[in-house]
């Protein structure tokens, strides 16, 4: 969805910038000076330019946040700490951990996704709430630490994801 927003943002921002530039040029070209209230017409486009720039930057925000997220696994819970202007903390108690999905790249980095609850919408369709841990350097180690929180899950999660650690390429 982020890329779709980016594609929509390009013509949106282009149109908004053209609006402001052409409206400003029209006011400046008036001989004898324009009415001061005439500047409200180009200024009306400025919020649209700002919204367009925000939409264009949306797909790149995770790259900017990359080094500002800390994941911690304790013996009772999983924490996701995000440092921005404020500190945001998400907590997942060990008792809510369901299915564990690990997405691992060849260099050992990846992400982990935990199913934490299952519910139903008002129309009867079911949905699963997830707790996502993104971009982890040692995703296998994180998976093992999470699986060890609940002994009943550690054996089944090893079978589902391949079991043992694959040898790392030496370079």
JSON list of C-alpha atoms in Angstrom, two decimals:
[
{"chain": "A", "resi": 1, "resn": "UNK", "atom": "CA", "xyz": [0.00, 0.00, 0.00]},
{"chain": "A", "resi": 2, "resn": "UNK", "atom": "CA", "xyz": [2.92, 2.37, 0.64]},
{"chain": "A", "resi": 3, "resn": "UNK", "atom": "CA", "xyz": [3.97, 2.26, -3.00]},
{"chain": "A", "resi": 4, "resn": "UNK", "atom": "CA", "xyz": [0.39, 2.99, -4.14]},
{"chain": "A", "resi": 5, "resn": "UNK", "atom": "CA", "xyz": [0.32, 6.07, -1.94]},
{"chain": "A", "resi": 6, "resn": "UNK", "atom": "CA", "xyz": [3.65, 7.12, -3.43]},
{"chain": "A", "resi": 7, "resn": "UNK", "atom": "CA", "xyz": [2.31, 6.79, -6.99]},
{"chain": "A", "resi": 8, "resn": "UNK", "atom": "CA", "xyz": [-0.79, 8.81, -6.09]},
{"chain": "A", "resi": 9, "resn": "UNK", "atom": "CA", "xyz": [1.33, 11.44, -4.34]},
{"chain": "A", "resi": 10, "resn": "UNK", "atom": "CA", "xyz": [3.37, 12.30, -7.44]},
{"chain": "A", "resi": 11, "resn": "UNK", "atom": "CA", "xyz": [0.55, 13.86, -9.51]},
{"chain": "A", "resi": 12, "resn": "UNK", "atom": "CA", "xyz": [-1.08, 15.26, -6.36]},
{"chain": "A", "resi": 13, "resn": "UNK", "atom": "CA", "xyz": [2.09, 17.12, -5.39]},
{"chain": "A", "resi": 14, "resn": "UNK", "atom": "CA", "xyz": [2.83, 18.20, -8.96]},
{"chain": "A", "resi": 15, "resn": "UNK", "atom": "CA", "xyz": [-0.65, 19.67, -9.35]},
{"chain": "A", "resi": 16, "resn": "UNK", "atom": "CA", "xyz": [-0.44, 21.40, -5.96]},
{"chain": "A", "resi": 17, "resn": "UNK", "atom": "CA", "xyz": [2.95, 22.96, -6.73]},
{"chain": "A", "resi": 18, "resn": "UNK", "atom": "CA", "xyz": [1.70, 24.13, -10.14]},
{"chain": "A", "resi": 19, "resn": "UNK", "atom": "CA", "xyz": [-1.35, 25.65, -8.45]},
{"chain": "A", "resi": 20, "resn": "UNK", "atom": "CA", "xyz": [0.77, 27.66, -6.01]},
{"chain": "A", "resi": 21, "resn": "UNK", "atom": "CA", "xyz": [3.34, 28.76, -8.63]},
{"chain": "A", "resi": 22, "resn": "UNK", "atom": "CA", "xyz": [0.82, 29.80, -11.29]},
{"chain": "A", "resi": 23, "resn": "UNK", "atom": "CA", "xyz": [-1.45, 31.56, -8.79]},
{"chain": "A", "resi": 24, "resn": "UNK", "atom": "CA", "xyz": [1.54, 33.44, -7.36]},
{"chain": "A", "resi": 25, "resn": "UNK", "atom": "CA", "xyz": [2.76, 34.37, -10.84]},
{"chain": "A", "resi": 26, "resn": "UNK", "atom": "CA", "xyz": [-0.70, 35.71, -11.70]},
{"chain": "A", "resi": 27, "resn": "UNK", "atom": "CA", "xyz": [-0.72, 37.97, -8.66]},
{"chain": "A", "resi": 28, "resn": "UNK", "atom": "CA", "xyz": [2.83, 39.23, -9.22]},
{"chain": "A", "resi": 29, "resn": "UNK", "atom": "CA", "xyz": [2.09, 40.04, -12.87]},
{"chain": "A", "resi": 30, "resn": "UNK", "atom": "CA", "xyz": [-0.80, 42.35, -12.05]},
{"chain": "A", "resi": 31, "resn": "UNK", "atom": "CA", "xyz": [0.29, 45.92, -12.79]},
{"chain": "A", "resi": 32, "resn": "UNK", "atom": "CA", "xyz": [-0.31, 48.48, -10.13]},
{"chain": "A", "resi": 33, "resn": "UNK", "atom": "CA", "xyz": [-0.28, 45.89, -7.34]},
{"chain": "A", "resi": 34, "resn": "UNK", "atom": "CA", "xyz": [-2.88, 43.31, -6.48]},
{"chain": "A", "resi": 35, "resn": "UNK", "atom": "CA", "xyz": [-5.25, 43.26, -3.58]},
{"chain": "A", "resi": 36, "resn": "UNK", "atom": "CA", "xyz": [-3.48, 41.78, -0.48]},
{"chain": "A", "resi": 37, "resn": "UNK", "atom": "CA", "xyz": [-6.35, 39.31, -0.16]},
{"chain": "A", "resi": 38, "resn": "UNK", "atom": "CA", "xyz": [-5.41, 37.90, -3.56]},
{"chain": "A", "resi": 39, "resn": "UNK", "atom": "CA", "xyz": [-2.55, 36.01, -1.87]},
{"chain": "A", "resi": 40, "resn": "UNK", "atom": "CA", "xyz": [-5.09, 33.71, -0.18]},
{"chain": "A", "resi": 41, "resn": "UNK", "atom": "CA", "xyz": [-5.59, 31.97, -3.54]},
{"chain": "A", "resi": 42, "resn": "UNK", "atom": "CA", "xyz": [-1.98, 30.66, -3.88]},
{"chain": "A", "resi": 43, "resn": "UNK", "atom": "CA", "xyz": [-1.68, 30.12, -0.11]},
{"chain": "A", "resi": 44, "resn": "UNK", "atom": "CA", "xyz": [-4.71, 27.82, -0.33]},
{"chain": "A", "resi": 45, "resn": "UNK", "atom": "CA", "xyz": [-2.50, 25.35, -2.22]},
{"chain": "A", "resi": 46, "resn": "UNK", "atom": "CA", "xyz": [0.30, 25.21, 0.38]},
{"chain": "A", "resi": 47, "resn": "UNK", "atom": "CA", "xyz": [-1.42, 22.62, 2.65]},
{"chain": "A", "resi": 48, "resn": "UNK", "atom": "CA", "xyz": [-1.97, 20.43, -0.40]},
{"chain": "A", "resi": 49, "resn": "UNK", "atom": "CA", "xyz": [1.74, 20.64, -1.24]},
{"chain": "A", "resi": 50, "resn": "UNK", "atom": "CA", "xyz": [2.60, 19.64, 2.35]},
{"chain": "A", "resi": 51, "resn": "UNK", "atom": "CA", "xyz": [0.18, 16.69, 2.26]},
{"chain": "A", "resi": 52, "resn": "UNK", "atom": "CA", "xyz": [1.71, 15.59, -1.05]},
{"chain": "A", "resi": 53, "resn": "UNK", "atom": "CA", "xyz": [5.23, 15.74, 0.38]},
{"chain": "A", "resi": 54, "resn": "UNK", "atom": "CA", "xyz": [4.08, 13.72, 3.41]},
{"chain": "A", "resi": 55, "resn": "UNK", "atom": "CA", "xyz": [2.52, 11.08, 1.14]},
{"chain": "A", "resi": 56, "resn": "UNK", "atom": "CA", "xyz": [5.70, 10.91, -0.94]},
{"chain": "A", "resi": 57, "resn": "UNK", "atom": "CA", "xyz": [7.82, 10.39, 2.17]},
{"chain": "A", "resi": 58, "resn": "UNK", "atom": "CA", "xyz": [5.55, 7.69, 3.70]},
{"chain": "A", "resi": 59, "resn": "UNK", "atom": "CA", "xyz": [7.25, 4.67, 2.06]},
{"chain": "A", "resi": 60, "resn": "UNK", "atom": "CA", "xyz": [10.65, 5.86, 3.29]},
{"chain": "A", "resi": 61, "resn": "UNK", "atom": "CA", "xyz": [9.73, 6.32, 6.98]},
{"chain": "A", "resi": 62, "resn": "UNK", "atom": "CA", "xyz": [10.69, 2.75, 7.98]},
{"chain": "A", "resi": 63, "resn": "UNK", "atom": "CA", "xyz": [14.20, 3.40, 6.64]},
{"chain": "A", "resi": 64, "resn": "UNK", "atom": "CA", "xyz": [14.47, 6.47, 8.86]},
{"chain": "A", "resi": 65, "resn": "UNK", "atom": "CA", "xyz": [13.15, 4.61, 11.91]},
{"chain": "A", "resi": 66, "resn": "UNK", "atom": "CA", "xyz": [15.36, 1.57, 11.36]},
{"chain": "A", "resi": 67, "resn": "UNK", "atom": "CA", "xyz": [17.92, 2.22, 14.08]},
{"chain": "A", "resi": 68, "resn": "UNK", "atom": "CA", "xyz": [15.43, 3.56, 16.61]},
{"chain": "A", "resi": 69, "resn": "UNK", "atom": "CA", "xyz": [13.60, 0.35, 17.47]},
{"chain": "A", "resi": 70, "resn": "UNK", "atom": "CA", "xyz": [14.71, -2.06, 20.19]},
{"chain": "A", "resi": 71, "resn": "UNK", "atom": "CA", "xyz": [13.22, -5.51, 20.71]},
{"chain": "A", "resi": 72, "resn": "UNK", "atom": "CA", "xyz": [13.62, -7.34, 24.01]},
{"chain": "A", "resi": 73, "resn": "UNK", "atom": "CA", "xyz": [12.56, -10.84, 25.05]},
{"chain": "A", "resi": 74, "resn": "UNK", "atom": "CA", "xyz": [12.28, -11.46, 28.79]},
{"chain": "A", "resi": 75, "resn": "UNK", "atom": "CA", "xyz": [11.13, -14.60, 30.56]},
{"chain": "A", "resi": 76, "resn": "UNK", "atom": "CA", "xyz": [7.55, -13.23, 30.73]},
{"chain": "A", "resi": 77, "resn": "UNK", "atom": "CA", "xyz": [7.00, -10.93, 27.74]},
{"chain": "A", "resi": 78, "resn": "UNK", "atom": "CA", "xyz": [8.26, -9.44, 24.49]},
{"chain": "A", "resi": 79, "resn": "UNK", "atom": "CA", "xyz": [8.86, -5.70, 24.30]},
{"chain": "A", "resi": 80, "resn": "UNK", "atom": "CA", "xyz": [9.05, -3.41, 21.29]},
{"chain": "A", "resi": 81, "resn": "UNK", "atom": "CA", "xyz": [10.52, -0.02, 22.17]},
{"chain": "A", "resi": 82, "resn": "UNK", "atom": "CA", "xyz": [10.41, 2.73, 19.55]},
{"chain": "A", "resi": 83, "resn": "UNK", "atom": "CA", "xyz": [12.25, 5.98, 20.16]},
{"chain": "A", "resi": 84, "resn": "UNK", "atom": "CA", "xyz": [10.97, 9.03, 18.32]},
{"chain": "A", "resi": 85, "resn": "UNK", "atom": "CA", "xyz": [9.88, 12.30, 19.84]},
{"chain": "A", "resi": 86, "resn": "UNK", "atom": "CA", "xyz": [8.44, 10.09, 22.55]},
{"chain": "A", "resi": 87, "resn": "UNK", "atom": "CA", "xyz": [9.14, 6.54, 23.67]},
{"chain": "A", "resi": 88, "resn": "UNK", "atom": "CA", "xyz": [6.47, 4.08, 22.50]},
{"chain": "A", "resi": 89, "resn": "UNK", "atom": "CA", "xyz": [6.37, 0.68, 24.18]},
{"chain": "A", "resi": 90, "resn": "UNK", "atom": "CA", "xyz": [4.38, -2.33, 22.94]},
{"chain": "A", "resi": 91, "resn": "UNK", "atom": "CA", "xyz": [4.21, -5.39, 25.15]},
{"chain": "A", "resi": 92, "resn": "UNK", "atom": "CA", "xyz": [3.16, -8.92, 24.28]},
{"chain": "A", "resi": 93, "resn": "UNK", "atom": "CA", "xyz": [2.77, -11.24, 27.30]},
{"chain": "A", "resi": 94, "resn": "UNK", "atom": "CA", "xyz": [4.07, -14.78, 26.82]},
{"chain": "A", "resi": 95, "resn": "UNK", "atom": "CA", "xyz": [0.58, -16.17, 27.45]},
{"chain": "A", "resi": 96, "resn": "UNK", "atom": "CA", "xyz": [-0.73, -14.52, 24.25]},
{"chain": "A", "resi": 97, "resn": "UNK", "atom": "CA", "xyz": [1.90, -15.94, 21.87]},
{"chain": "A", "resi": 98, "resn": "UNK", "atom": "CA", "xyz": [0.37, -18.18, 19.26]},
{"chain": "A", "resi": 99, "resn": "UNK", "atom": "CA", "xyz": [1.80, -19.16, 15.89]},
{"chain": "A", "resi": 100, "resn": "UNK", "atom": "CA", "xyz": [5.33, -17.90, 15.22]},
{"chain": "A", "resi": 101, "resn": "UNK", "atom": "CA", "xyz": [6.37, -16.97, 11.68]},
{"chain": "A", "resi": 102, "resn": "UNK", "atom": "CA", "xyz": [10.04, -16.34, 10.91]},
{"chain": "A", "resi": 103, "resn": "UNK", "atom": "CA", "xyz": [11.17, -14.72, 7.66]},
{"chain": "A", "resi": 104, "resn": "UNK", "atom": "CA", "xyz": [14.92, -15.16, 7.31]},
{"chain": "A", "resi": 105, "resn": "UNK", "atom": "CA", "xyz": [17.30, -13.94, 4.62]},
{"chain": "A", "resi": 106, "resn": "UNK", "atom": "CA", "xyz": [20.50, -15.69, 3.59]},
{"chain": "A", "resi": 107, "resn": "UNK", "atom": "CA", "xyz": [22.60, -13.41, 5.84]},
{"chain": "A", "resi": 108, "resn": "UNK", "atom": "CA", "xyz": [20.64, -14.34, 9.01]},
{"chain": "A", "resi": 109, "resn": "UNK", "atom": "CA", "xyz": [18.63, -11.12, 9.22]},
{"chain": "A", "resi": 110, "resn": "UNK", "atom": "CA", "xyz": [14.86, -11.06, 8.98]},
{"chain": "A", "resi": 111, "resn": "UNK", "atom": "CA", "xyz": [11.63, -10.57, 10.88]},
{"chain": "A", "resi": 112, "resn": "UNK", "atom": "CA", "xyz": [9.34, -12.47, 13.23]},
{"chain": "A", "resi": 113, "resn": "UNK", "atom": "CA", "xyz": [5.56, -12.29, 13.30]},
{"chain": "A", "resi": 114, "resn": "UNK", "atom": "CA", "xyz": [3.53, -13.57, 16.24]},
{"chain": "A", "resi": 115, "resn": "UNK", "atom": "CA", "xyz": [-0.18, -14.34, 16.24]},
{"chain": "A", "resi": 116, "resn": "UNK", "atom": "CA", "xyz": [-1.48, -12.95, 19.54]},
{"chain": "A", "resi": 117, "resn": "UNK", "atom": "CA", "xyz": [-5.27, -13.16, 19.24]},
{"chain": "A", "resi": 118, "resn": "UNK", "atom": "CA", "xyz": [-8.04, -14.41, 17.00]},
{"chain": "A", "resi": 119, "resn": "UNK", "atom": "CA", "xyz": [-11.41, -12.71, 16.80]},
{"chain": "A", "resi": 120, "resn": "UNK", "atom": "CA", "xyz": [-14.43, -12.19, 14.60]},
{"chain": "A", "resi": 121, "resn": "UNK", "atom": "CA", "xyz": [-15.69, -9.11, 12.82]},
{"chain": "A", "resi": 122, "resn": "UNK", "atom": "CA", "xyz": [-19.37, -8.17, 13.08]},
{"chain": "A", "resi": 123, "resn": "UNK", "atom": "CA", "xyz": [-20.06, -9.88, 9.73]},
{"chain": "A", "resi": 124, "resn": "UNK", "atom": "CA", "xyz": [-18.67, -13.19, 11.02]},
{"chain": "A", "resi": 125, "resn": "UNK", "atom": "CA", "xyz": [-15.30, -13.14, 9.26]},
{"chain": "A", "resi": 126, "resn": "UNK", "atom": "CA", "xyz": [-12.38, -14.11, 11.45]},
{"chain": "A", "resi": 127, "resn": "UNK", "atom": "CA", "xyz": [-9.24, -12.02, 11.85]},
{"chain": "A", "resi": 128, "resn": "UNK", "atom": "CA", "xyz": [-5.88, -12.54, 13.53]},
{"chain": "A", "resi": 129, "resn": "UNK", "atom": "CA", "xyz": [-4.05, -9.83, 15.45]},
{"chain": "A", "resi": 130, "resn": "UNK", "atom": "CA", "xyz": [-0.27, -9.93, 15.04]},
{"chain": "A", "resi": 131, "resn": "UNK", "atom": "CA", "xyz": [2.72, -8.62, 16.97]},
{"chain": "A", "resi": 132, "resn": "UNK", "atom": "CA", "xyz": [5.48, -7.88, 14.45]},
{"chain": "A", "resi": 133, "resn": "UNK", "atom": "CA", "xyz": [9.18, -7.74, 15.15]},
{"chain": "A", "resi": 134, "resn": "UNK", "atom": "CA", "xyz": [10.88, -6.28, 12.09]},
{"chain": "A", "resi": 135, "resn": "UNK", "atom": "CA", "xyz": [14.49, -6.23, 10.91]},
{"chain": "A", "resi": 136, "resn": "UNK", "atom": "CA", "xyz": [16.33, -8.34, 13.46]},
{"chain": "A", "resi": 137, "resn": "UNK", "atom": "CA", "xyz": [20.05, -9.04, 13.01]},
{"chain": "A", "resi": 138, "resn": "UNK", "atom": "CA", "xyz": [19.91, -12.61, 14.40]},
{"chain": "A", "resi": 139, "resn": "UNK", "atom": "CA", "xyz": [16.38, -13.66, 13.53]},
{"chain": "A", "resi": 140, "resn": "UNK", "atom": "CA", "xyz": [17.01, -17.34, 14.33]},
{"chain": "A", "resi": 141, "resn": "UNK", "atom": "CA", "xyz": [18.20, -16.46, 17.85]},
{"chain": "A", "resi": 142, "resn": "UNK", "atom": "CA", "xyz": [15.18, -14.21, 18.36]},
{"chain": "A", "resi": 143, "resn": "UNK", "atom": "CA", "xyz": [12.87, -16.98, 17.18]},
{"chain": "A", "resi": 144, "resn": "UNK", "atom": "CA", "xyz": [14.44, -19.47, 19.58]},
{"chain": "A", "resi": 145, "resn": "UNK", "atom": "CA", "xyz": [14.17, -17.01, 22.50]},
{"chain": "A", "resi": 146, "resn": "UNK", "atom": "CA", "xyz": [10.50, -16.38, 21.74]},
{"chain": "A", "resi": 147, "resn": "UNK", "atom": "CA", "xyz": [9.75, -20.09, 21.28]},
{"chain": "A", "resi": 148, "resn": "UNK", "atom": "CA", "xyz": [11.38, -20.86, 24.64]},
{"chain": "A", "resi": 149, "resn": "UNK", "atom": "CA", "xyz": [8.91, -18.57, 26.44]},
{"chain": "A", "resi": 150, "resn": "UNK", "atom": "CA", "xyz": [6.25, -21.25, 26.07]},
{"chain": "A", "resi": 151, "resn": "UNK", "atom": "CA", "xyz": [7.60, -24.81, 26.13]},
{"chain": "A", "resi": 152, "resn": "UNK", "atom": "CA", "xyz": [4.49, -26.15, 24.40]},
{"chain": "A", "resi": 153, "resn": "UNK", "atom": "CA", "xyz": [5.27, -23.97, 21.37]},
{"chain": "A", "resi": 154, "resn": "UNK", "atom": "CA", "xyz": [9.00, -24.55, 21.08]},
{"chain": "A", "resi": 155, "resn": "UNK", "atom": "CA", "xyz": [8.77, -28.07, 19.59]},
{"chain": "A", "resi": 156, "resn": "UNK", "atom": "CA", "xyz": [6.03, -27.22, 17.08]},
{"chain": "A", "resi": 157, "resn": "UNK", "atom": "CA", "xyz": [7.69, -23.98, 16.00]},
{"chain": "A", "resi": 158, "resn": "UNK", "atom": "CA", "xyz": [10.98, -25.82, 15.35]},
{"chain": "A", "resi": 159, "resn": "UNK", "atom": "CA", "xyz": [9.19, -28.26, 13.08]},
{"chain": "A", "resi": 160, "resn": "UNK", "atom": "CA", "xyz": [7.36, -25.47, 11.22]},
{"chain": "A", "resi": 161, "resn": "UNK", "atom": "CA", "xyz": [10.50, -23.43, 10.50]},
{"chain": "A", "resi": 162, "resn": "UNK", "atom": "CA", "xyz": [13.06, -26.10, 9.74]},
{"chain": "A", "resi": 163, "resn": "UNK", "atom": "CA", "xyz": [14.42, -27.08, 13.13]},
{"chain": "A", "resi": 164, "resn": "UNK", "atom": "CA", "xyz": [18.11, -26.47, 13.40]},
{"chain": "A", "resi": 165, "resn": "UNK", "atom": "CA", "xyz": [20.29, -23.55, 12.52]},
{"chain": "A", "resi": 166, "resn": "UNK", "atom": "CA", "xyz": [21.66, -23.61, 9.02]},
{"chain": "A", "resi": 167, "resn": "UNK", "atom": "CA", "xyz": [25.39, -23.10, 8.68]},
{"chain": "A", "resi": 168, "resn": "UNK", "atom": "CA", "xyz": [26.35, -19.52, 7.91]},
{"chain": "A", "resi": 169, "resn": "UNK", "atom": "CA", "xyz": [28.46, -18.77, 4.87]},
{"chain": "A", "resi": 170, "resn": "UNK", "atom": "CA", "xyz": [32.02, -17.85, 5.78]},
{"chain": "A", "resi": 171, "resn": "UNK", "atom": "CA", "xyz": [33.36, -14.83, 4.03]}
]
